[in-house]
PDB file of C-alpha atoms in Angstrom:
ATOM      1  CA  MET C   1    -121.496  23.399  74.041  1.00  0.00           C
ATOM      2  CA  GLY C   2    -121.546  19.270  72.910  1.00  0.00           C
ATOM      3  CA  GLY C   3    -118.182  19.196  71.819  1.00  0.00           C
ATOM      4  CA  ARG C   4    -118.027  22.929  70.451  1.00  0.00           C
ATOM      5  CA  ASP C   5    -115.568  25.948  71.599  1.00  0.00           C
ATOM      6  CA  LYS C   6    -118.881  28.957  71.787  1.00  0.00           C
ATOM      7  CA  LEU C   7    -115.584  31.022  70.961  1.00  0.00           C
ATOM      8  CA  LEU C   8    -114.339  29.574  67.827  1.00  0.00           C
ATOM      9  CA  GLU C   9    -118.037  29.840  66.457  1.00  0.00           C
ATOM     10  CA  LEU C  10    -117.902  31.543  63.374  1.00  0.00           C
ATOM     11  CA  ILE C  11    -118.799  34.849  62.271  1.00  0.00           C
ATOM     12  CA  ASP C  12    -118.659  35.747  58.528  1.00  0.00           C
ATOM     13  CA  GLY C  13    -115.763  33.190  58.840  1.00  0.00           C
ATOM     14  CA  THR C  14    -113.733  34.600  61.794  1.00  0.00           C
ATOM     15  CA  PRO C  15    -113.659  33.104  64.942  1.00  0.00           C
ATOM     16  CA  ILE C  16    -115.842  35.642  67.409  1.00  0.00           C
ATOM     17  CA  ILE C  17    -112.915  35.577  69.687  1.00  0.00           C
ATOM     18  CA  ALA C  18    -110.475  36.909  66.407  1.00  0.00           C
ATOM     19  CA  ARG C  19    -113.581  39.223  65.647  1.00  0.00           C
ATOM     20  CA  GLN C  20    -113.955  40.750  69.383  1.00  0.00           C
ATOM     21  CA  ALA C  21    -109.899  41.224  69.572  1.00  0.00           C
ATOM     22  CA  LYS C  22    -109.765  43.059  66.279  1.00  0.00           C
ATOM     23  CA  ASN C  23    -113.128  44.998  67.239  1.00  0.00           C
ATOM     24  CA  ALA C  24    -111.336  45.870  70.797  1.00  0.00           C
ATOM     25  CA  LEU C  25    -107.634  46.612  68.889  1.00  0.00           C
ATOM     26  CA  ALA C  26    -109.744  49.655  66.841  1.00  0.00           C
ATOM     27  CA  VAL C  27    -111.076  50.939  70.223  1.00  0.00           C
ATOM     28  CA  ALA C  28    -108.081  50.611  72.234  1.00  0.00           C
ATOM     29  CA  ASP C  29    -104.301  50.387  71.892  1.00  0.00           C
ATOM     30  CA  ASN C  30    -103.343  47.548  74.867  1.00  0.00           C
ATOM     31  CA  VAL C  31    -105.403  44.880  74.148  1.00  0.00           C
ATOM     32  CA  LEU C  32    -105.469  42.021  77.408  1.00  0.00           C
ATOM     33  CA  VAL C  33    -106.971  38.716  76.099  1.00  0.00           C
ATOM     34  CA  THR C  34    -106.702  35.833  78.861  1.00  0.00           C
ATOM     35  CA  LEU C  35    -107.390  32.285  77.854  1.00  0.00           C
ATOM     36  CA  PRO C  36    -107.609  29.105  79.956  1.00  0.00           C
ATOM     37  CA  PRO C  37    -104.407  27.001  78.877  1.00  0.00           C
ATOM     38  CA  ASP C  38    -106.593  23.933  78.104  1.00  0.00           C
ATOM     39  CA  ARG C  39    -107.835  25.264  75.013  1.00  0.00           C
ATOM     40  CA  PRO C  40    -104.749  25.703  72.742  1.00  0.00           C
ATOM     41  CA  LYS C  41    -106.886  26.065  69.459  1.00  0.00           C
ATOM     42  CA  ARG C  42    -108.348  29.589  70.589  1.00  0.00           C
ATOM     43  CA  LEU C  43    -104.524  31.156  71.082  1.00  0.00           C
ATOM     44  CA  LYS C  44    -104.281  29.353  67.736  1.00  0.00           C
ATOM     45  CA  VAL C  45    -106.975  31.311  65.875  1.00  0.00           C
ATOM     46  CA  LEU C  46    -105.797  34.752  67.598  1.00  0.00           C
ATOM     47  CA  GLN C  47    -102.121  33.882  66.379  1.00  0.00           C
ATOM     48  CA  HIS C  48    -102.024  36.763  63.475  1.00  0.00           C
ATOM     49  CA  LEU C  49    -103.084  39.335  66.409  1.00  0.00           C
ATOM     50  CA  ARG C  50    -100.312  37.838  68.954  1.00  0.00           C
ATOM     51  CA  ASP C  51     -97.974  40.943  68.610  1.00  0.00           C
ATOM     52  CA  LYS C  52    -100.905  43.757  68.689  1.00  0.00           C
ATOM     53  CA  LEU C  53    -102.568  41.637  71.880  1.00  0.00           C
ATOM     54  CA  ASN C  54    -101.522  40.840  75.589  1.00  0.00           C
ATOM     55  CA  ILE C  55    -101.964  36.954  76.035  1.00  0.00           C
ATOM     56  CA  ILE C  56    -102.352  35.474  79.064  1.00  0.00           C
ATOM     57  CA  GLU C  57    -102.992  31.866  80.546  1.00  0.00           C
ATOM     58  CA  VAL C  58    -104.993  31.833  83.100  1.00  0.00           C
ATOM     59  CA  PRO C  59    -105.459  28.870  84.535  1.00  0.00           C
ATOM     60  CA  GLY C  60    -108.884  27.562  86.849  1.00  0.00           C
ATOM     61  CA  ALA C  61    -111.240  28.490  84.374  1.00  0.00           C
ATOM     62  CA  ASP C  62    -114.029  26.412  86.284  1.00  0.00           C
ATOM     63  CA  GLN C  63    -113.686  29.432  88.671  1.00  0.00           C
ATOM     64  CA  GLY C  64    -115.485  31.618  86.196  1.00  0.00           C
ATOM     65  CA  MET C  65    -114.219  34.520  84.969  1.00  0.00           C
ATOM     66  CA  SER C  66    -112.685  35.179  88.393  1.00  0.00           C
ATOM     67  CA  ALA C  67    -109.683  33.723  87.918  1.00  0.00           C
ATOM     68  CA  SER C  68    -109.284  36.039  84.936  1.00  0.00           C
ATOM     69  CA  PHE C  69    -110.032  39.006  87.257  1.00  0.00           C
ATOM     70  CA  ARG C  70    -107.668  37.947  89.937  1.00  0.00           C
ATOM     71  CA  ALA C  71    -105.079  37.762  86.807  1.00  0.00           C
ATOM     72  CA  VAL C  72    -105.689  41.010  85.834  1.00  0.00           C
ATOM     73  CA  SER C  73    -105.419  42.342  89.021  1.00  0.00           C
ATOM     74  CA  GLN C  74    -101.136  41.120  89.383  1.00  0.00           C
ATOM     75  CA  LEU C  75    -100.812  42.792  86.292  1.00  0.00           C
ATOM     76  CA  ASP C  76     -99.513  46.775  86.078  1.00  0.00           C
ATOM     77  CA  ILE C  77    -101.954  48.482  83.955  1.00  0.00           C
ATOM     78  CA  PRO C  78    -101.569  52.287  83.324  1.00  0.00           C
ATOM     79  CA  GLY C  79    -105.292  52.774  82.517  1.00  0.00           C
ATOM     80  CA  PRO C  80    -109.131  51.508  82.942  1.00  0.00           C
ATOM     81  CA  ILE C  81    -109.972  48.021  81.936  1.00  0.00           C
ATOM     82  CA  MET C  82    -113.088  46.891  79.531  1.00  0.00           C
ATOM     83  CA  VAL C  83    -114.169  43.739  79.927  1.00  0.00           C
ATOM     84  CA  LEU C  84    -115.666  41.785  76.512  1.00  0.00           C
ATOM     85  CA  PRO C  85    -116.630  38.999  77.007  1.00  0.00           C
ATOM     86  CA  CYS C  86    -116.093  37.165  73.682  1.00  0.00           C
ATOM     87  CA  ASP C  87    -119.343  35.008  73.673  1.00  0.00           C
ATOM     88  CA  MET C  88    -121.453  38.868  72.963  1.00  0.00           C
ATOM     89  CA  PRO C  89    -121.795  38.331  69.316  1.00  0.00           C
ATOM     90  CA  GLU C  90    -123.698  41.994  68.731  1.00  0.00           C
ATOM     91  CA  LEU C  91    -121.000  43.958  71.025  1.00  0.00           C
ATOM     92  CA  THR C  92    -119.479  45.546  67.500  1.00  0.00           C
ATOM     93  CA  LYS C  93    -116.604  47.625  67.193  1.00  0.00           C
ATOM     94  CA  GLU C  94    -118.880  50.955  66.815  1.00  0.00           C
ATOM     95  CA  LEU C  95    -120.718  49.873  70.071  1.00  0.00           C
ATOM     96  CA  LEU C  96    -117.870  49.836  71.849  1.00  0.00           C
ATOM     97  CA  ASP C  97    -116.701  53.127  70.402  1.00  0.00           C
ATOM     98  CA  THR C  98    -119.466  54.446  71.689  1.00  0.00           C
ATOM     99  CA  VAL C  99    -118.965  52.823  75.534  1.00  0.00           C
ATOM    100  CA  TRP C 100    -115.401  54.159  75.759  1.00  0.00           C
ATOM    101  CA  LEU C 101    -116.635  57.489  74.363  1.00  0.00           C
ATOM    102  CA  THR C 102    -118.871  58.026  77.874  1.00  0.00           C
ATOM    103  CA  TYR C 103    -115.824  56.948  79.564  1.00  0.00           C
ATOM    104  CA  GLU C 104    -114.011  59.710  77.976  1.00  0.00           C
ATOM    105  CA  GLY C 105    -116.730  62.164  79.381  1.00  0.00           C
ATOM    106  CA  ASN C 106    -116.748  60.411  82.418  1.00  0.00           C
ATOM    107  CA  PRO C 107    -113.126  59.007  83.475  1.00  0.00           C
ATOM    108  CA  ASN C 108    -113.956  58.571  87.230  1.00  0.00           C
ATOM    109  CA  SER C 109    -116.780  55.999  86.788  1.00  0.00           C
ATOM    110  CA  ILE C 110    -117.773  52.445  85.861  1.00  0.00           C
ATOM    111  CA  VAL C 111    -119.331  52.387  81.848  1.00  0.00           C
ATOM    112  CA  ARG C 112    -121.859  49.776  81.890  1.00  0.00           C
ATOM    113  CA  GLY C 113    -123.404  49.312  78.063  1.00  0.00           C
ATOM    114  CA  ALA C 114    -126.937  48.801  78.559  1.00  0.00           C
ATOM    115  CA  ALA C 115    -129.706  47.348  76.549  1.00  0.00           C
ATOM    116  CA  GLU C 116    -132.205  49.987  75.448  1.00  0.00           C
ATOM    117  CA  ASP C 117    -134.655  49.478  78.316  1.00  0.00           C
ATOM    118  CA  GLY C 118    -131.155  50.550  80.715  1.00  0.00           C
ATOM    119  CA  THR C 119    -131.155  46.664  81.253  1.00  0.00           C
ATOM    120  CA  PRO C 120    -127.182  46.839  82.525  1.00  0.00           C
ATOM    121  CA  GLY C 121    -124.534  44.283  79.958  1.00  0.00           C
ATOM    122  CA  HIS C 122    -121.535  44.927  78.819  1.00  0.00           C
ATOM    123  CA  PRO C 123    -118.849  46.426  77.769  1.00  0.00           C
ATOM    124  CA  VAL C 124    -117.911  47.304  81.244  1.00  0.00           C
ATOM    125  CA  ILE C 125    -115.437  49.860  81.679  1.00  0.00           C
ATOM    126  CA  PHE C 126    -113.626  50.091  84.871  1.00  0.00           C
ATOM    127  CA  PRO C 127    -111.777  53.192  86.014  1.00  0.00           C
ATOM    128  CA  GLN C 128    -107.590  52.154  87.185  1.00  0.00           C
ATOM    129  CA  ASP C 129    -108.752  52.629  91.122  1.00  0.00           C
ATOM    130  CA  LEU C 130    -110.490  49.813  90.904  1.00  0.00           C
ATOM    131  CA  ILE C 131    -108.670  47.182  89.274  1.00  0.00           C
ATOM    132  CA  GLU C 132    -106.937  46.412  92.654  1.00  0.00           C
ATOM    133  CA  ARG C 133    -110.118  45.174  93.537  1.00  0.00           C
ATOM    134  CA  PHE C 134    -110.532  42.432  91.437  1.00  0.00           C
ATOM    135  CA  ALA C 135    -107.869  40.589  93.487  1.00  0.00           C
ATOM    136  CA  THR C 136    -110.754  39.883  95.564  1.00  0.00           C
ATOM    137  CA  LEU C 137    -113.665  37.755  93.248  1.00  0.00           C
ATOM    138  CA  THR C 138    -114.477  34.745  93.407  1.00  0.00           C
ATOM    139  CA  GLY C 139    -116.748  32.455  92.028  1.00  0.00           C
ATOM    140  CA  ASP C 140    -118.180  32.871  88.858  1.00  0.00           C
ATOM    141  CA  GLU C 141    -120.191  36.081  89.434  1.00  0.00           C
ATOM    142  CA  GLY C 142    -117.416  38.388  87.165  1.00  0.00           C
ATOM    143  CA  ALA C 143    -117.209  41.436  89.389  1.00  0.00           C
ATOM    144  CA  ARG C 144    -120.463  41.461  90.325  1.00  0.00           C
ATOM    145  CA  ALA C 145    -119.708  42.572  93.970  1.00  0.00           C
ATOM    146  CA  ILE C 146    -117.287  45.844  92.210  1.00  0.00           C
ATOM    147  CA  LEU C 147    -120.643  46.646  90.516  1.00  0.00           C
ATOM    148  CA  LYS C 148    -123.334  46.597  93.786  1.00  0.00           C
ATOM    149  CA  GLN C 149    -120.155  48.191  96.165  1.00  0.00           C
ATOM    150  CA  ASN C 150    -119.244  50.982  93.615  1.00  0.00           C
ATOM    151  CA  LYS C 151    -123.292  51.327  92.210  1.00  0.00           C
ATOM    152  CA  ASP C 152    -123.089  55.051  92.600  1.00  0.00           C
ATOM    153  CA  ARG C 153    -120.271  55.158  89.928  1.00  0.00           C
ATOM    154  CA  ILE C 154    -122.416  53.646  87.287  1.00  0.00           C
ATOM    155  CA  VAL C 155    -122.810  55.394  83.976  1.00  0.00           C
ATOM    156  CA  LYS C 156    -125.176  53.148  81.754  1.00  0.00           C
ATOM    157  CA  THR C 157    -124.538  54.006  77.565  1.00  0.00           C
ATOM    158  CA  PRO C 158    -127.727  52.679  75.910  1.00  0.00           C
ATOM    159  CA  LEU C 159    -126.823  50.413  73.205  1.00  0.00           C
ATOM    160  CA  PRO C 160    -129.553  49.184  70.456  1.00  0.00           C
ATOM    161  CA  GLY C 161    -131.869  46.150  71.334  1.00  0.00           C
ATOM    162  CA  GLU C 162    -130.400  43.992  73.205  1.00  0.00           C
ATOM    163  CA  ALA C 163    -126.614  44.010  72.260  1.00  0.00           C
ATOM    164  CA  ALA C 164    -125.496  44.692  75.773  1.00  0.00           C
ATOM    165  CA  LEU C 165    -126.940  41.338  77.023  1.00  0.00           C
ATOM    166  CA  ILE C 166    -127.292  39.032  74.226  1.00  0.00           C
ATOM    167  CA  ASP C 167    -124.205  36.097  75.339  1.00  0.00           C
ATOM    168  CA  LEU C 168    -124.280  32.647  73.230  1.00  0.00           C
ATOM    169  CA  ASP C 169    -123.376  29.603  75.637  1.00  0.00           C
ATOM    170  CA  THR C 170    -125.619  26.904  73.702  1.00  0.00           C
ATOM    171  CA  PRO C 171    -125.201  25.153  70.981  1.00  0.00           C
ATOM    172  CA  GLU C 172    -128.687  25.721  70.286  1.00  0.00           C
ATOM    173  CA  ALA C 173    -128.432  29.695  71.341  1.00  0.00           C
ATOM    174  CA  TRP C 174    -125.523  30.134  68.629  1.00  0.00           C
ATOM    175  CA  ASP C 175    -127.236  28.338  66.448  1.00  0.00           C
ATOM    176  CA  CYS C 176    -130.515  30.452  66.752  1.00  0.00           C
ATOM    177  CA  TRP C 177    -128.532  33.475  66.511  1.00  0.00           C
ATOM    178  CA  LYS C 178    -126.544  32.368  63.421  1.00  0.00           C
ATOM    179  CA  ALA C 179    -130.100  31.799  61.538  1.00  0.00           C
ATOM    180  CA  SER C 180    -131.424  35.027  62.678  1.00  0.00           C
ATOM    181  CA  ASN C 181    -128.403  36.920  61.564  1.00  0.00           C
ATOM    182  CA  ARG C 182    -129.115  34.923  58.430  1.00  0.00           C
ATOM    183  CA  LEU C 183    -125.254  34.055  58.854  1.00  0.00           C
TER     184      LEU C 183
END
C-alpha cells in the first residue's frame, strides 16, 4: 500500500476498521477483531470501542488470514462466526443484517454473501460445528478449504451489485473507489 494502511483508510472521516467494527456491533453481540501486533495504529483507532470488542493480537500476518482463523479456533465461541474482512467498504450494516437474517433461517448452513450474479464473496457465516476446523488452515487461502469440503452446506445471499466482492488492497483501488463514491 505504499506506506498507507488499507484498514486506516477513511470513509466519511472514519477509518474503515472502526467503521466495520461498528457495523458488526450493530448486528452481533460478540464481535471479535484479530490484529497483528505490529500495527498499533489499528488498535488505537478501535480504543473507543474496546469495551465492546474482543480484540486478539495474532502474530504471523505474513501467513495471511489463516493465522487469524487458527487463533479463533482456540477460543470458546458459543455460536456462529461471521467473517468480515475490513477492507471491503461496500459491506454496510444493512448488508450484514441481510446475511445474518439468511443465517437465522439456515442455522446449520454456511451463509455466504454473493454478488448479484451469484459470484460468492463476503461476509461468510460459519456455524459453530465448523469453527474447530479453522485450526487446520494454512496460507493466505482463508477458509477456502472448509468451504470446498462443505459446499453442500453453502447458502448464498445475493447482495447489491458487487458489494460482496469489492476488496481494496492497493492505494490505486482505494483512490478509485473513493473517487467513484465521491469521498
